[in-house]
Amino acid sequence: MKFHRHALLATALLAIGSFQQHGVAKAEVEAVPETEATDSLLLEDAVEHKFEAEVNKMLDIVINSLYTNKDIFLRELISNASDALDKLRFMSVTDPSILEGKSELEVKIGYNADQKTITITDSGIGMTLDDLVKNLGTVARSGTSKFLEGLGEESADMGMIGMFGVGFYSSFLVADKVTVASKSPEESEQHVWECVNGENTFHVGPDPRGNTLGRGTEITLHLKEESEEYANEDRLMTLTRHFSEFITHPISVLKLKTVEV
């Protein structure tokens, strides 16, 4: 276990669900070791893939969007995490073993102001290697075309992206790079998907850190310079309260503290 020689990183998990249900937040502080920065994850064994044409077109629109309410990225990622938890819970009714080793159904949101990142982690169903390739790039969903049509006809705007099932891509409103690590119960290996803002390709490969999740998905946003305000506890707490109003699963925001040792 590796710790910084001058300081210890501690996390306080502020349970947003407790705020909503009881008006009280419980905080637990625990020491955590330094982990490898997601900047360095990819990947000697990564395979390059090209985005499907319609997905690529949609990404161009998102990347170049002048839409001012960029907060929606967190709404969409929280919603997707909740969907992954719902799917796992449904599957566990007929296959309880799917919860073995990790029974918690939860979402955790963290940030690193120094690295200028935000991380959204869920303990849901996770994605296989094939899922990462297809769901996040090479297979266009019907919602992709409908969203593009809506934008062209001015019957939709960027704030409605989640209604078309493609809310994940709103990440690029605020991120220069998006890294997705995911572990599915269907595979023994954890994999990483990564895309740099503005490129028409993405890379997928084994996660060099090994199986750090147990099960679920971890999305890390490497923020644009103009979006660094989101790597802030108060900002994330406010947005998470707002966007978790109708979420049934517990959501925690990780509060970072540096303690002299």
Coordinates of C-alpha atoms in Angstrom, one line a residue:
M1 CA 0.0 0.0 0.0
K2 CA 1.5 3.3 -1.1
F3 CA 1.0 6.6 0.7
H4 CA 2.4 10.1 0.0
R5 CA 5.2 10.7 2.5
H6 CA 3.8 14.0 3.7
A7 CA 0.1 13.6 3.5
L8 CA -2.7 11.0 3.6
L9 CA -5.7 11.2 1.3
A10 CA -8.9 10.7 3.1
T11 CA -12.5 10.5 1.7
A12 CA -15.7 11.5 3.4
L13 CA -18.7 9.9 1.7
L14 CA -21.6 12.3 2.0
A15 CA -24.7 10.3 1.4
I16 CA -27.1 12.3 -0.8
G17 CA -29.8 9.7 -0.4
S18 CA -29.7 10.4 3.4
F19 CA -30.2 14.1 2.6
Q20 CA -33.3 13.4 0.6
Q21 CA -34.9 10.9 2.9
H22 CA -34.0 12.1 6.4
G23 CA -32.5 15.6 6.0
V24 CA -29.3 14.4 7.5
A25 CA -26.0 13.5 5.8
K26 CA -23.8 10.8 7.3
A27 CA -20.0 11.2 6.7
E28 CA -17.4 8.4 7.2
V29 CA -13.7 9.2 6.7
E30 CA -11.4 6.5 5.6
A31 CA -7.8 6.5 4.4
V32 CA -7.3 5.4 0.8
P33 CA -4.1 4.6 -1.0
E34 CA -2.9 6.5 -4.0
T35 CA -4.2 5.0 -7.2
E36 CA -2.8 5.2 -10.6
A37 CA -4.0 8.2 -12.5
T38 CA -6.4 7.4 -15.3
D39 CA -4.3 9.7 -17.5
S40 CA -1.8 6.8 -17.9
L41 CA -4.3 3.9 -18.4
L42 CA -4.2 3.3 -22.1
L43 CA -2.9 0.8 -23.0
E44 CA -0.4 -1.3 -24.8
D45 CA -2.9 -3.9 -25.8
A46 CA -5.6 -1.4 -26.8
V47 CA -7.4 -1.8 -30.1
E48 CA -8.5 1.2 -32.1
H49 CA -12.0 1.5 -33.5
K50 CA -13.7 4.1 -35.6
F51 CA -17.0 5.6 -34.5
E52 CA -20.0 4.7 -36.6
A53 CA -20.8 7.5 -39.0
E54 CA -23.9 8.8 -37.3
V55 CA -22.3 8.6 -33.9
N56 CA -19.3 10.5 -35.2
K57 CA -21.6 13.2 -36.6
M58 CA -23.4 13.5 -33.3
L59 CA -20.1 13.8 -31.5
D60 CA -19.1 16.7 -33.8
I61 CA -22.3 18.5 -32.9
V62 CA -21.8 17.9 -29.2
I63 CA -18.2 19.0 -29.2
N64 CA -18.9 22.2 -31.1
S65 CA -22.1 22.9 -29.3
L66 CA -22.6 26.4 -27.9
Y67 CA -25.3 25.0 -25.5
T68 CA -24.8 26.9 -22.3
N69 CA -26.3 24.5 -19.7
K70 CA -23.5 22.0 -19.6
D71 CA -24.6 20.7 -16.2
I72 CA -26.7 18.2 -18.0
F73 CA -23.7 15.9 -18.4
L74 CA -24.0 14.9 -14.7
R75 CA -27.8 14.3 -15.0
E76 CA -27.2 11.9 -17.9
L77 CA -24.4 10.0 -16.2
I78 CA -26.3 9.6 -13.0
S79 CA -29.3 8.4 -15.0
N80 CA -27.2 5.9 -16.9
A81 CA -25.7 4.6 -13.6
S82 CA -29.1 4.2 -12.1
D83 CA -30.3 2.3 -15.2
A84 CA -27.3 -0.1 -14.8
L85 CA -28.2 -0.7 -11.1
D86 CA -31.8 -1.3 -12.1
K87 CA -30.8 -3.9 -14.7
L88 CA -28.6 -5.7 -12.2
R89 CA -31.3 -5.7 -9.5
F90 CA -33.8 -7.2 -12.1
M91 CA -31.3 -9.9 -13.1
S92 CA -30.5 -10.8 -9.5
V93 CA -34.1 -11.8 -9.0
T94 CA -33.6 -14.9 -11.1
D95 CA -29.8 -15.2 -10.5
P96 CA -28.9 -14.1 -7.0
S97 CA -25.3 -15.2 -7.5
I98 CA -24.7 -12.1 -9.7
L99 CA -24.5 -10.1 -6.5
E100 CA -21.8 -12.3 -4.9
G101 CA -18.8 -10.4 -3.7
K102 CA -20.5 -7.0 -4.1
S103 CA -24.0 -6.7 -2.8
E104 CA -24.1 -2.9 -2.7
L105 CA -26.1 -1.1 -5.3
E106 CA -24.8 2.4 -5.3
V107 CA -23.4 5.4 -7.2
K108 CA -20.2 7.3 -6.1
I109 CA -19.1 10.6 -7.5
G110 CA -15.6 11.8 -6.9
Y111 CA -13.3 14.5 -8.2
N112 CA -9.6 15.4 -8.2
A113 CA -9.0 19.2 -8.5
D114 CA -5.2 18.7 -9.2
Q115 CA -5.8 16.2 -12.0
K116 CA -8.9 18.1 -13.2
T117 CA -11.1 15.0 -13.3
I118 CA -14.5 13.9 -12.2
T119 CA -15.3 10.2 -11.7
I120 CA -18.8 8.6 -11.6
T121 CA -18.7 5.0 -10.4
D122 CA -21.7 2.6 -10.2
S123 CA -21.8 -1.0 -9.0
G124 CA -24.3 -2.0 -11.7
I125 CA -24.3 -4.6 -14.4
G126 CA -21.1 -3.4 -16.1
M127 CA -20.1 -3.9 -19.7
T128 CA -18.2 -6.6 -21.5
L129 CA -15.5 -5.8 -24.0
D130 CA -18.0 -6.3 -26.8
D131 CA -20.5 -4.0 -25.0
L132 CA -17.9 -1.2 -24.7
V133 CA -17.1 -1.4 -28.4
K134 CA -20.7 -1.6 -29.6
N135 CA -22.6 0.5 -27.0
L136 CA -20.0 3.4 -27.0
G137 CA -19.2 3.8 -30.6
T138 CA -19.6 1.3 -33.4
V139 CA -23.3 0.6 -33.3
A140 CA -25.7 3.6 -33.8
R141 CA -28.9 3.4 -31.9
S142 CA -32.2 4.5 -33.4
G143 CA -32.0 7.4 -30.9
T144 CA -28.9 8.7 -32.6
S145 CA -30.7 9.3 -35.9
K146 CA -33.8 10.7 -34.1
F147 CA -31.7 13.1 -32.1
L148 CA -29.8 14.3 -35.2
E149 CA -33.2 14.8 -37.0
G150 CA -34.6 16.7 -34.0
L151 CA -31.6 19.0 -34.0
G152 CA -31.9 19.6 -37.7
E153 CA -35.6 20.3 -37.4
E154 CA -35.1 22.4 -34.3
S155 CA -37.6 20.2 -32.5
A156 CA -34.9 19.1 -30.0
D157 CA -31.9 20.7 -28.4
M158 CA -28.8 19.5 -26.5
G159 CA -30.7 19.5 -23.2
M160 CA -32.9 16.7 -24.6
I161 CA -30.1 14.3 -25.5
G162 CA -31.0 11.8 -22.8
M163 CA -34.5 11.4 -24.1
F164 CA -33.0 9.8 -27.2
G165 CA -30.9 7.3 -25.3
V166 CA -27.5 8.8 -26.2
G167 CA -26.9 10.9 -23.0
F168 CA -23.4 9.4 -22.4
Y169 CA -22.0 11.6 -25.2
S170 CA -23.0 14.8 -23.3
S171 CA -19.7 14.0 -21.4
F172 CA -17.9 15.7 -24.2
L173 CA -19.6 19.0 -23.4
V174 CA -17.1 19.3 -20.5
A175 CA -14.4 16.8 -21.1
D176 CA -11.3 16.8 -23.3
K177 CA -11.0 13.0 -22.8
V178 CA -13.4 10.4 -21.4
T179 CA -12.1 7.1 -19.9
V180 CA -14.6 4.3 -19.1
A181 CA -13.5 1.3 -17.1
S182 CA -16.1 -1.5 -16.8
K183 CA -16.3 -5.0 -15.3
S184 CA -19.2 -7.3 -16.2
P185 CA -20.0 -10.5 -14.3
E186 CA -20.0 -12.3 -17.7
E187 CA -16.2 -11.8 -18.0
S188 CA -13.2 -12.3 -15.7
E189 CA -11.3 -9.3 -17.0
Q190 CA -12.0 -5.5 -16.6
H191 CA -11.7 -3.4 -19.7
V192 CA -11.1 0.3 -20.5
W193 CA -12.6 2.4 -23.3
E194 CA -11.1 5.8 -24.0
C195 CA -11.7 8.6 -26.5
V196 CA -10.1 12.0 -26.9
N197 CA -12.4 14.9 -27.7
G198 CA -12.4 15.7 -31.4
E199 CA -11.1 12.4 -32.6
N200 CA -13.2 10.0 -34.8
T201 CA -11.7 6.9 -33.1
F202 CA -11.6 5.3 -29.7
H203 CA -9.5 2.7 -28.0
V204 CA -10.5 -0.4 -26.0
G205 CA -8.3 -2.9 -24.1
P206 CA -7.7 -4.7 -20.8
D207 CA -7.4 -2.5 -17.8
P208 CA -3.7 -2.5 -16.7
R209 CA -4.8 -2.0 -13.1
G210 CA -6.6 -5.3 -13.1
N211 CA -10.1 -5.8 -11.6
T212 CA -10.5 -2.7 -9.4
L213 CA -14.2 -2.5 -9.6
G214 CA -15.4 -6.0 -8.8
R215 CA -18.5 -5.2 -10.9
G216 CA -19.8 -2.0 -12.5
T217 CA -18.6 1.0 -14.4
E218 CA -16.3 3.9 -13.7
I219 CA -16.4 6.9 -16.0
T220 CA -13.6 9.5 -15.7
L221 CA -14.0 12.9 -17.3
H222 CA -10.7 14.8 -18.0
L223 CA -12.1 18.3 -17.9
K224 CA -11.7 21.0 -20.4
E225 CA -10.0 24.1 -19.1
E226 CA -13.2 26.1 -19.1
S227 CA -15.0 23.3 -17.2
E228 CA -12.6 22.9 -14.3
E229 CA -15.2 24.5 -12.0
Y230 CA -16.9 21.0 -11.9
A231 CA -14.0 19.5 -10.0
N232 CA -15.3 21.1 -6.8
E233 CA -17.1 19.6 -3.8
D234 CA -19.8 22.3 -3.5
R235 CA -20.6 22.3 -7.2
L236 CA -20.9 18.5 -7.3
M237 CA -23.0 18.4 -4.2
T238 CA -25.4 21.0 -5.5
L239 CA -25.8 19.3 -8.9
T240 CA -26.1 15.8 -7.4
R241 CA -28.8 16.9 -5.0
H242 CA -30.7 18.4 -8.0
F243 CA -30.3 15.5 -10.4
S244 CA -30.8 12.7 -7.9
E245 CA -34.3 13.7 -6.9
F246 CA -36.0 10.8 -8.6
I247 CA -33.1 8.3 -8.2
T248 CA -33.9 5.4 -5.9
H249 CA -30.3 4.2 -5.3
P250 CA -27.9 5.8 -2.8
I251 CA -25.6 8.4 -4.3
S252 CA -22.4 9.6 -2.5
V253 CA -20.1 12.5 -3.3
L254 CA -16.6 11.9 -2.2
K255 CA -15.1 14.8 -0.2
L256 CA -11.3 14.9 -0.4
K257 CA -9.2 16.0 2.6
T258 CA -5.5 16.2 3.1
V259 CA -4.3 15.3 6.6
E260 CA -0.8 15.8 8.0
V261 CA 0.9 12.5 9.2

